Amino acid sequence: MAANKKYDTEFFKKLFISGEKSLRAISREYGISYTHISKLSSAEEWGKAKAAYIKQVTEAEQAAEIKRMDDDLQELASTEPLEATEHQKRAIVTGDKLGTLIQTGIQAAKSGDWRNLKVATETWKLWDEQMRKNHGIDEKKDQPLVNINVMAALPPKSELKKAEVDV
């Protein structure tokens, strides 16, 4: 009877959780039975560990992006008032950054890279929330476009139609 092979299961676990290799790729590359590695993965709940790892990596990437954006905002806030041309340059740079973010999201969607798509959309969402907060957009209570008192003072529609016919 053949002796059981010894495998470095911790190494395989790290490959799978980090997303470097799928179970099938590990099976093919290292000559381990797919059934064996699949059962091992299931018993030790590698899938849950992988989901937790991906969540942790995504949160770290988002936190780094937010910190970078916050640093940029702090730098902008600490600078002297800008001339009109400097405002235009800053608007162009901001537009370029947004364009890059959108392109990243589009490329991720086209290639099926859902992790990068999620990072791009979350970054956009956080940027949008920050801009709304900075500019007080959600706090503003604009006056209605139509003043109800002016509308009440207007003649009824039937009189307006009658006046049109008379003219």
Coordinates of C-alpha atoms in Angstrom, one line a residue:
M1 CA 0.0 0.0 0.0
A2 CA 1.4 3.4 -0.9
A3 CA 2.3 5.8 1.8
N4 CA 0.2 9.0 2.2
K5 CA 1.9 12.1 0.8
K6 CA 2.7 14.9 3.2
Y7 CA 1.5 18.3 1.9
D8 CA 2.1 21.7 3.3
T9 CA -1.6 22.5 3.9
E10 CA -0.8 25.8 5.5
F11 CA 0.9 26.9 2.3
F12 CA -2.1 25.8 0.3
K13 CA -4.4 27.6 2.7
K14 CA -2.4 30.9 2.3
L15 CA -2.4 30.6 -1.5
F16 CA -6.2 30.1 -1.5
I17 CA -7.1 32.8 1.1
S18 CA -4.8 35.4 -0.5
G19 CA -6.5 34.8 -3.8
E20 CA -3.3 33.8 -5.6
K21 CA -4.7 30.4 -6.6
S22 CA -8.0 28.6 -6.7
L23 CA -8.5 25.1 -5.3
R24 CA -8.4 23.6 -8.8
A25 CA -5.1 25.5 -9.6
I26 CA -3.5 24.3 -6.4
S27 CA -4.7 20.7 -7.2
R28 CA -3.2 20.8 -10.7
E29 CA 0.0 22.6 -9.8
Y30 CA 1.0 20.7 -6.7
G31 CA -0.4 17.2 -7.6
I32 CA -2.9 17.1 -4.7
S33 CA -6.3 15.5 -5.2
Y34 CA -9.0 18.2 -5.8
T35 CA -11.4 16.2 -3.7
H36 CA -8.9 16.1 -0.8
I37 CA -8.1 19.8 -0.9
S38 CA -11.7 20.7 -1.3
K39 CA -12.7 18.6 1.7
L40 CA -9.8 20.1 3.7
S41 CA -10.9 23.6 2.6
S42 CA -14.5 23.0 3.6
A43 CA -13.6 21.4 7.0
E44 CA -11.3 24.3 7.9
E45 CA -13.6 27.0 6.4
W46 CA -11.1 28.5 4.1
G47 CA -13.9 30.3 2.2
K48 CA -14.9 32.3 5.3
A49 CA -11.3 33.1 6.0
K50 CA -10.9 34.3 2.3
A51 CA -14.0 36.5 2.5
A52 CA -12.7 38.0 5.8
Y53 CA -9.3 38.6 4.2
I54 CA -10.7 40.2 1.1
K55 CA -12.9 42.4 3.3
Q56 CA -9.9 43.4 5.4
V57 CA -7.8 44.2 2.2
T58 CA -10.7 46.2 0.7
E59 CA -11.2 48.2 3.9
A60 CA -7.4 48.9 4.1
E61 CA -7.4 50.1 0.5
Q62 CA -10.4 52.3 1.1
A63 CA -8.9 53.7 4.3
A64 CA -5.6 54.5 2.4
E65 CA -7.5 56.2 -0.4
I66 CA -9.6 58.2 2.1
K67 CA -6.5 59.2 4.0
R68 CA -4.8 60.3 0.8
M69 CA -7.9 62.3 -0.3
D70 CA -8.2 63.8 3.2
D71 CA -4.5 64.8 3.1
D72 CA -5.2 66.5 -0.2
L73 CA -8.2 68.3 1.2
Q74 CA -6.2 69.4 4.2
E75 CA -3.4 70.7 2.0
L76 CA -6.0 72.6 -0.1
A77 CA -7.6 74.1 3.0
S78 CA -4.3 75.3 4.4
T79 CA -3.3 77.1 1.2
E80 CA -3.8 80.8 0.5
P81 CA -6.8 81.8 -1.6
L82 CA -6.3 81.0 -5.2
E83 CA -6.4 83.1 -8.3
A84 CA -9.0 82.3 -11.0
T85 CA -6.4 80.5 -13.1
E86 CA -5.3 78.4 -10.1
H87 CA -9.0 77.5 -9.4
Q88 CA -9.2 76.3 -13.0
K89 CA -6.1 74.2 -12.7
R90 CA -7.4 72.7 -9.4
A91 CA -10.7 71.9 -11.0
I92 CA -8.9 70.2 -14.0
V93 CA -6.8 68.2 -11.6
T94 CA -9.9 67.1 -9.6
G95 CA -11.6 66.2 -12.9
D96 CA -8.6 64.2 -13.9
K97 CA -8.7 62.3 -10.6
L98 CA -12.4 61.6 -11.0
G99 CA -11.8 60.5 -14.6
T100 CA -9.2 58.1 -13.5
L101 CA -11.5 56.7 -10.8
I102 CA -14.3 56.3 -13.3
Q103 CA -11.9 54.6 -15.8
T104 CA -10.7 52.3 -13.1
G105 CA -14.4 51.3 -12.4
I106 CA -15.1 50.8 -16.1
Q107 CA -12.0 48.7 -16.6
A108 CA -12.8 46.6 -13.5
A109 CA -16.4 46.0 -14.7
K110 CA -15.2 45.0 -18.2
S111 CA -12.6 42.6 -16.9
G112 CA -14.9 41.2 -14.2
D113 CA -12.7 42.4 -11.4
W114 CA -15.4 42.9 -8.9
R115 CA -13.0 43.7 -6.0
N116 CA -11.5 46.7 -7.8
L117 CA -15.0 47.8 -9.0
K118 CA -16.2 47.8 -5.4
V119 CA -13.1 49.8 -4.3
A120 CA -13.8 52.3 -7.1
T121 CA -17.5 52.7 -6.3
E122 CA -16.8 52.9 -2.6
T123 CA -14.1 55.5 -3.1
W124 CA -16.5 57.5 -5.3
K125 CA -19.2 57.3 -2.7
L126 CA -16.9 58.4 0.1
W127 CA -15.6 61.3 -2.1
D128 CA -19.2 62.3 -2.9
E129 CA -20.1 62.3 0.8
Q130 CA -17.1 64.3 1.7
M131 CA -17.9 66.9 -1.0
R132 CA -21.5 67.1 0.1
K133 CA -20.3 67.7 3.7
N134 CA -17.6 70.3 2.7
H135 CA -20.1 72.3 0.6
G136 CA -23.1 71.8 2.9
I137 CA -25.2 70.5 0.0
D138 CA -27.4 68.2 2.1
E139 CA -27.9 70.9 4.7
K140 CA -29.3 73.5 2.3
K141 CA -33.0 74.0 2.3
D142 CA -33.6 75.8 -1.0
Q143 CA -36.8 77.8 -1.3
P144 CA -39.4 76.3 -3.6
L145 CA -39.2 77.4 -7.2
V146 CA -42.9 78.4 -7.2
N147 CA -44.3 80.7 -4.5
I148 CA -47.8 79.4 -3.6
N149 CA -49.0 82.9 -2.8
V150 CA -48.1 84.1 -6.3
M151 CA -49.9 81.2 -7.7
A152 CA -53.0 81.9 -5.6
A153 CA -53.1 85.5 -6.9
L154 CA -53.2 84.4 -10.5
P155 CA -56.5 84.3 -12.3
P156 CA -58.1 80.9 -12.8
K157 CA -57.1 79.0 -15.9
S158 CA -60.6 79.3 -17.5
E159 CA -60.3 83.1 -17.4
L160 CA -56.8 83.0 -19.0
K161 CA -58.2 80.9 -21.8
K162 CA -61.1 83.3 -22.2
A163 CA -58.7 86.2 -22.4
E164 CA -56.7 84.4 -25.1
V165 CA -59.8 84.0 -27.2
D166 CA -60.7 87.7 -26.9
V167 CA -57.3 88.9 -28.1

